[in-house]
PDB file of C-alpha atoms in Angstrom:
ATOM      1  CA  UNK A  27       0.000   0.000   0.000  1.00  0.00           C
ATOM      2  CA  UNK A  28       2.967   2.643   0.712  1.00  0.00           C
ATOM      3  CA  UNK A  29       4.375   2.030  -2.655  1.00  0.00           C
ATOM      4  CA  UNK A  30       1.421   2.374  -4.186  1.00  0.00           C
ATOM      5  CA  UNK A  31       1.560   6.187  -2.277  1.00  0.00           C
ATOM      6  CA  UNK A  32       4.280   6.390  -2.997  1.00  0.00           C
ATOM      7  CA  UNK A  33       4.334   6.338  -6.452  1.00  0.00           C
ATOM      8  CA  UNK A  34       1.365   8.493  -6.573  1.00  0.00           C
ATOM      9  CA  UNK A  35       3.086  11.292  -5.819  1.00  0.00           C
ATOM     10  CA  UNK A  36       2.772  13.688  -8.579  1.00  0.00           C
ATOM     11  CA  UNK A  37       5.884  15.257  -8.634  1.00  0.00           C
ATOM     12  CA  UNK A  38       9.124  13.788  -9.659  1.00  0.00           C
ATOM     13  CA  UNK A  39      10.872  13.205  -6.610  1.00  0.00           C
ATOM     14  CA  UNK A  40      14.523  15.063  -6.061  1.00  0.00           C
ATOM     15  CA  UNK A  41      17.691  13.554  -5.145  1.00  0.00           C
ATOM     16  CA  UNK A  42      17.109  15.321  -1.393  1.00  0.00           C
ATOM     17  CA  UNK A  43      13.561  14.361  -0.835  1.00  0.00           C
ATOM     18  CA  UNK A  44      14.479  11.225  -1.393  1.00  0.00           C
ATOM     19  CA  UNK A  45      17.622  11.197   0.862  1.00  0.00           C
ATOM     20  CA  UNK A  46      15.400  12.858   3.604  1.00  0.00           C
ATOM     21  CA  UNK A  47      12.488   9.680   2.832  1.00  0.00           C
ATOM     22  CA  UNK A  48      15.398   7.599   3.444  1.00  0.00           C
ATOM     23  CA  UNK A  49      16.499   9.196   7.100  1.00  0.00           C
ATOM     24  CA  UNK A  50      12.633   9.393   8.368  1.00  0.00           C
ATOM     25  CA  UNK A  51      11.499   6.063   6.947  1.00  0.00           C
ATOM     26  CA  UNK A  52      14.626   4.659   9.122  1.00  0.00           C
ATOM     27  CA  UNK A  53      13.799   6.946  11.826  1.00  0.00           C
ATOM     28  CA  UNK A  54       9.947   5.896  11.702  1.00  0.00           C
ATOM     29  CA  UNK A  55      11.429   1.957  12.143  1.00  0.00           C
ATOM     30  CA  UNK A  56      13.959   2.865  14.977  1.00  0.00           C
ATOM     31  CA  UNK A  57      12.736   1.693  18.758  1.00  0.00           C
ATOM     32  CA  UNK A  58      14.124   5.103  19.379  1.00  0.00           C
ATOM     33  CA  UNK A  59      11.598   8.132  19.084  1.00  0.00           C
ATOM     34  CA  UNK A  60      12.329  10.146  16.064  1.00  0.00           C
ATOM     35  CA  UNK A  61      13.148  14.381  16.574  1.00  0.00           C
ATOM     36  CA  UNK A  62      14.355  15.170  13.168  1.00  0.00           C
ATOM     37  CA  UNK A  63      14.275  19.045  12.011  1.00  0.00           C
ATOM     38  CA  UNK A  64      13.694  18.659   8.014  1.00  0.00           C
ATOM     39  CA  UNK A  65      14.997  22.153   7.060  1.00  0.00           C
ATOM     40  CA  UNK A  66      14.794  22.954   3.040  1.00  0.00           C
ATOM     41  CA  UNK A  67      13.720  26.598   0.753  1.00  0.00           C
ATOM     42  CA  UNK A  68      10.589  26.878  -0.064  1.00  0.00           C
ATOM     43  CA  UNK A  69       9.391  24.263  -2.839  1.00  0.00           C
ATOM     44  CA  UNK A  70      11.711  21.781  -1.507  1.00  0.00           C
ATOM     45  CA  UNK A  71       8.920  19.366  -0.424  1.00  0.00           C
ATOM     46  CA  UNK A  72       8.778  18.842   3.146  1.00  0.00           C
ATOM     47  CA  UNK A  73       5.293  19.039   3.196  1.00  0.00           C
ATOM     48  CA  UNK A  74       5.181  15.823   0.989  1.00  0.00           C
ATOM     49  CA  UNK A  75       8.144  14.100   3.129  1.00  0.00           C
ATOM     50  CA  UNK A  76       5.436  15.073   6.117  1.00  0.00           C
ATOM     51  CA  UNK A  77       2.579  13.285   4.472  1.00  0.00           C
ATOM     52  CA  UNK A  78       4.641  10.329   3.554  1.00  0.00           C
ATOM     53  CA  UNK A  79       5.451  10.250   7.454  1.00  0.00           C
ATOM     54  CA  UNK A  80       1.812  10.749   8.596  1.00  0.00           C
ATOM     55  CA  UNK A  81       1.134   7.586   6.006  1.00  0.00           C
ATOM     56  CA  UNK A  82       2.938   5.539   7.758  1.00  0.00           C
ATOM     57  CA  UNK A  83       2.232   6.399  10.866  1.00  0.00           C
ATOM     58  CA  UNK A  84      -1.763   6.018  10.442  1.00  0.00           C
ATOM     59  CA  UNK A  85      -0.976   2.252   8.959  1.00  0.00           C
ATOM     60  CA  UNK A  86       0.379   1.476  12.602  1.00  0.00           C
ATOM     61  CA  UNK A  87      -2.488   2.513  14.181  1.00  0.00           C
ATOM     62  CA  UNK A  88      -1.696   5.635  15.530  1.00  0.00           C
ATOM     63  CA  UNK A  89      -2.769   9.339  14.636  1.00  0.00           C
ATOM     64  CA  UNK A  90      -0.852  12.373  13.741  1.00  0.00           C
ATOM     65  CA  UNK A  91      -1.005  15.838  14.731  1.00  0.00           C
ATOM     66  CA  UNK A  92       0.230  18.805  12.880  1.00  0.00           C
ATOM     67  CA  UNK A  93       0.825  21.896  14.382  1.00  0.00           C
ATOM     68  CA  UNK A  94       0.871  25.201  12.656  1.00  0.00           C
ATOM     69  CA  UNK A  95       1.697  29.096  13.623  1.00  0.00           C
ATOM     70  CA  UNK A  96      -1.234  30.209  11.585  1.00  0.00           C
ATOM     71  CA  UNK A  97      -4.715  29.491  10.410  1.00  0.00           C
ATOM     72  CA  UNK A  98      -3.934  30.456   7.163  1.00  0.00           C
ATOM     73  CA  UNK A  99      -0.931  27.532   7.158  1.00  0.00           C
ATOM     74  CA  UNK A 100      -3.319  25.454   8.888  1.00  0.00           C
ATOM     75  CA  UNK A 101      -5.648  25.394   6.185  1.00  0.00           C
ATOM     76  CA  UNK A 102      -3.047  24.986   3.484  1.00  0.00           C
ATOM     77  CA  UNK A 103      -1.854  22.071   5.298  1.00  0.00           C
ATOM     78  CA  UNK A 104      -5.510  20.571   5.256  1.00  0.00           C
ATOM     79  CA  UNK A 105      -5.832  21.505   1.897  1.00  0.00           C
ATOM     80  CA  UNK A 106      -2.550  19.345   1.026  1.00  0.00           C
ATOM     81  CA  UNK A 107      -3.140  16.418   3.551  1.00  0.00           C
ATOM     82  CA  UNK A 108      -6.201  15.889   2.479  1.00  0.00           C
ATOM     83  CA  UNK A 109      -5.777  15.599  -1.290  1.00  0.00           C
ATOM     84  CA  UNK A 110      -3.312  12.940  -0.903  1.00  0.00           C
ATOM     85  CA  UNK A 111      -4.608  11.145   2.247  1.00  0.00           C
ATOM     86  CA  UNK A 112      -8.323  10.792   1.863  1.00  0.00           C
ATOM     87  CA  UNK A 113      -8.217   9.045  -1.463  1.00  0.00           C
ATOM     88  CA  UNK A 114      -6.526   6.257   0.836  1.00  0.00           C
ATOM     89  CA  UNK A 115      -9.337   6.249   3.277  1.00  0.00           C
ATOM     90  CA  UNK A 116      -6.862   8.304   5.775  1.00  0.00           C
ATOM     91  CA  UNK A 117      -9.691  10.603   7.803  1.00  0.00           C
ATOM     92  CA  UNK A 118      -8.275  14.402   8.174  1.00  0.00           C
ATOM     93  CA  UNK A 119      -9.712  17.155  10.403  1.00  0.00           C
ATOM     94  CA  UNK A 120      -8.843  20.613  10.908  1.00  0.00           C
ATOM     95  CA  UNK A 121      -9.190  22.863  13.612  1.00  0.00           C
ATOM     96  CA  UNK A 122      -8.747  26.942  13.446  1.00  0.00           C
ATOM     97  CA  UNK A 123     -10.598  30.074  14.481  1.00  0.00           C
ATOM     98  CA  UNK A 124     -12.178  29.454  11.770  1.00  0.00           C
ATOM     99  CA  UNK A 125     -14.163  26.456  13.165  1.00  0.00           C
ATOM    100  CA  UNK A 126     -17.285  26.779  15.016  1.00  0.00           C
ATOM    101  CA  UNK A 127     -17.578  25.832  18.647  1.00  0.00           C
ATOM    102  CA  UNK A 128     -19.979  22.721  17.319  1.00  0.00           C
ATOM    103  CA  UNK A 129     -17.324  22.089  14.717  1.00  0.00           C
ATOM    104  CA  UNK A 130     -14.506  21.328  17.206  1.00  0.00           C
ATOM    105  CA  UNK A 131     -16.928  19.263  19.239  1.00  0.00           C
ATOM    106  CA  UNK A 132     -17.327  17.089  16.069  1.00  0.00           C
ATOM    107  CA  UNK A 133     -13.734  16.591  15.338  1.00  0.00           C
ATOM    108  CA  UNK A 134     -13.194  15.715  19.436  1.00  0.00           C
ATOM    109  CA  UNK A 135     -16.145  13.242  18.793  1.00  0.00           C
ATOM    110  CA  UNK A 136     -13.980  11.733  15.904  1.00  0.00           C
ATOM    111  CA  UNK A 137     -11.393  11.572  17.732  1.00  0.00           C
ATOM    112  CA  UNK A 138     -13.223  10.030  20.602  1.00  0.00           C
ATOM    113  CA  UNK A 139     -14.709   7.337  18.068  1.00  0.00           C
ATOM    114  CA  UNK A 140     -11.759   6.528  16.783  1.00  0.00           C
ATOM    115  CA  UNK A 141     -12.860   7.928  13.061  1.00  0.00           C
ATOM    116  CA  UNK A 142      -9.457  10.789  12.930  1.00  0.00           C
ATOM    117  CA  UNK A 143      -6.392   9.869  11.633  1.00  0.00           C
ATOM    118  CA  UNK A 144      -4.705  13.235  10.798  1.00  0.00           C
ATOM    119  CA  UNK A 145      -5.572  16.365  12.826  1.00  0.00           C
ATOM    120  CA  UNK A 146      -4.292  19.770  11.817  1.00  0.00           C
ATOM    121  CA  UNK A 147      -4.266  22.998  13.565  1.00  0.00           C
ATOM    122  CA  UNK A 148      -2.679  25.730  14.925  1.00  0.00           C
ATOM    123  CA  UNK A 149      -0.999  26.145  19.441  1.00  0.00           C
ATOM    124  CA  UNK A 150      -4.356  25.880  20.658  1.00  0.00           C
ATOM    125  CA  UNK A 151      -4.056  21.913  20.048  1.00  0.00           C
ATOM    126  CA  UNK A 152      -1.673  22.050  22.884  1.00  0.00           C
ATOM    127  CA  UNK A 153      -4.486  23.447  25.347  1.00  0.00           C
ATOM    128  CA  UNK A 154      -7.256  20.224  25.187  1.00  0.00           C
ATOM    129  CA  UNK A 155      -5.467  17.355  25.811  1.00  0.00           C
ATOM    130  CA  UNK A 156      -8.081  15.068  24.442  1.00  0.00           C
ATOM    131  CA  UNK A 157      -6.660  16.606  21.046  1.00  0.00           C
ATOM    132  CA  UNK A 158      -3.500  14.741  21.541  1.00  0.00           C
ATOM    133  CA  UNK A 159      -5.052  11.078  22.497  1.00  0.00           C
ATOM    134  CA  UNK A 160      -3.276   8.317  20.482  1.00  0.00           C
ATOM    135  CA  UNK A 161      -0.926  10.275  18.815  1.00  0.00           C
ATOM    136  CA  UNK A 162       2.153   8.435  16.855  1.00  0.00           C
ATOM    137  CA  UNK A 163       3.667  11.044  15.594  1.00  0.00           C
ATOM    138  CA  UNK A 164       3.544  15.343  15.938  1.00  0.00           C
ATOM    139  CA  UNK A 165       4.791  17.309  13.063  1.00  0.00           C
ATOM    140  CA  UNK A 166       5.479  20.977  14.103  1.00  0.00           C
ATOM    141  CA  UNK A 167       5.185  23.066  10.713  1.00  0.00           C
ATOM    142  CA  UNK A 168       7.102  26.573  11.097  1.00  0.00           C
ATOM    143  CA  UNK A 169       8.429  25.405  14.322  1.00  0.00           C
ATOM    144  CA  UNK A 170      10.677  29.010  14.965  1.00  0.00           C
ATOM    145  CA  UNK A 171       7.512  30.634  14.852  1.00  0.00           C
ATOM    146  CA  UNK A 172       6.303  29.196  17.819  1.00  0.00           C
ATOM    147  CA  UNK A 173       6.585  30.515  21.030  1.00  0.00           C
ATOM    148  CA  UNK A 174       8.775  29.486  24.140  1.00  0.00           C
ATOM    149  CA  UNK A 175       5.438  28.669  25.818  1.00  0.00           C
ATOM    150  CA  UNK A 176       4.286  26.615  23.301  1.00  0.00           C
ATOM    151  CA  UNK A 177       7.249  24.994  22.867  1.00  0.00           C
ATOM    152  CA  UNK A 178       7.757  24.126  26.493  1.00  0.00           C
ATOM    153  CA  UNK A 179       4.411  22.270  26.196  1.00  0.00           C
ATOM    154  CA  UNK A 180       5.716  20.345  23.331  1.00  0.00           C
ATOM    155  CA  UNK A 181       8.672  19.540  25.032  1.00  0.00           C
ATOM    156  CA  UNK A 182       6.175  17.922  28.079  1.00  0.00           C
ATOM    157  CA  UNK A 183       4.003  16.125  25.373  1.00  0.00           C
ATOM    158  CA  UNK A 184       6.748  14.617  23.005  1.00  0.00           C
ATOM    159  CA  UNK A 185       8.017  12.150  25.910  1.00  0.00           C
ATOM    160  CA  UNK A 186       8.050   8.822  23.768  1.00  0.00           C
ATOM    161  CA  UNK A 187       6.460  10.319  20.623  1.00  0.00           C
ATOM    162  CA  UNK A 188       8.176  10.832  16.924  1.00  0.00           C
ATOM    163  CA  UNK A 189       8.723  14.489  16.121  1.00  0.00           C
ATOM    164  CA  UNK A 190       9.284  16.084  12.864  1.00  0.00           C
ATOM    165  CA  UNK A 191       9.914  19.708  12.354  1.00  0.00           C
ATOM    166  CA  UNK A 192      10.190  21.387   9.565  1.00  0.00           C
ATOM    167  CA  UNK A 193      11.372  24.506   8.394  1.00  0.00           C
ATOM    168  CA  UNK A 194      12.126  26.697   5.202  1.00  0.00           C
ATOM    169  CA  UNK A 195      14.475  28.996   7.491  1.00  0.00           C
ATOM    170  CA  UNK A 196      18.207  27.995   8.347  1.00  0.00           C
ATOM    171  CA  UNK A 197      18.896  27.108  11.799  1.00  0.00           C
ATOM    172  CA  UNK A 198      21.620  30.092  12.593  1.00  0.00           C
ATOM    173  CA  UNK A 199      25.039  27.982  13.456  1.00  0.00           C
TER     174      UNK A 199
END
């Protein structure tokens, strides 16, 4: 089933995405958590290398989260998890601002029924623990843009858990 994914990708894959695929796939197999920062420019593909992860991930029973700075970024994440995802029967759900009160209660009712694989949104995952039930695998999006609050609750919630950060800004040496 993951090379059939795989190879539905529509893009043809570069010499670094694939390098990268290589270091998370090994990563994803490891009995050690993964933290890997996946820094590349804009266009690079990390947002594919992130699906590819979240893939995985869902096949071993387990959910992802994806955390974003904005609900703009949010949405565009949605946007992109979804299109490759659902076709595979992978459930995604997205909260923002922009989601009603009764929206939110139906994703936490997914979530609660076991019916969300993939859940996308910006800090204020962090705040509702029942967000973060099941999780496999967090993928912080932007993750400079997040606060030292927010990152110190990441840091208490990633005990045991795979991270993968990405980023289109270099890490200053």
């Amino acid at each position: 089933l993951e090379k059939k994914f795989l190879s539905d990708f529509p893009f043809k894959e570069t010499p670094d995405q694939a390098s990268a695929w290589d270091d998370i796939s090994n990563d994803l197999a490891s009995n050690s958590p993964m933290d890997r920062l996946l820094c590349g420019d804009v266009g690079f593909g990390k947002t594919e290398l992130a699906i590819r992860a979240a893939f995985r991930v869902v096949l071993s029973n387990k959910r992802v989260v994806i955390l974003s700075p904005t609900t703009i970024l949010a949405n565009q994440l949605y946007a992109s998890f979804s299109a490759r995802l659902n076709p595979f029967a992978i459930s995604t759900d997205v909260v923002s601002r922009f989601k009603s009160a009764k929206g939110v209660d139906g994703v936490l009712l997914n979530i609660k029924n076991g019916h969300n694989d993939v859940l996308i949104g910006t800090h204020l995952l962090l705040n509702n623990i029942n967000f973060l039930n099941n999780v496999g695998l967090l993928i912080v999006d932007e993750e400079h843009r997040f606060g030292v609050k927010q990152k110190e609750r990441i840091r208490l919630f990633k005990t045991g858990l795979d991270i993968l950060s990405l980023s289109a800004t270099p890490i200053p040496r």
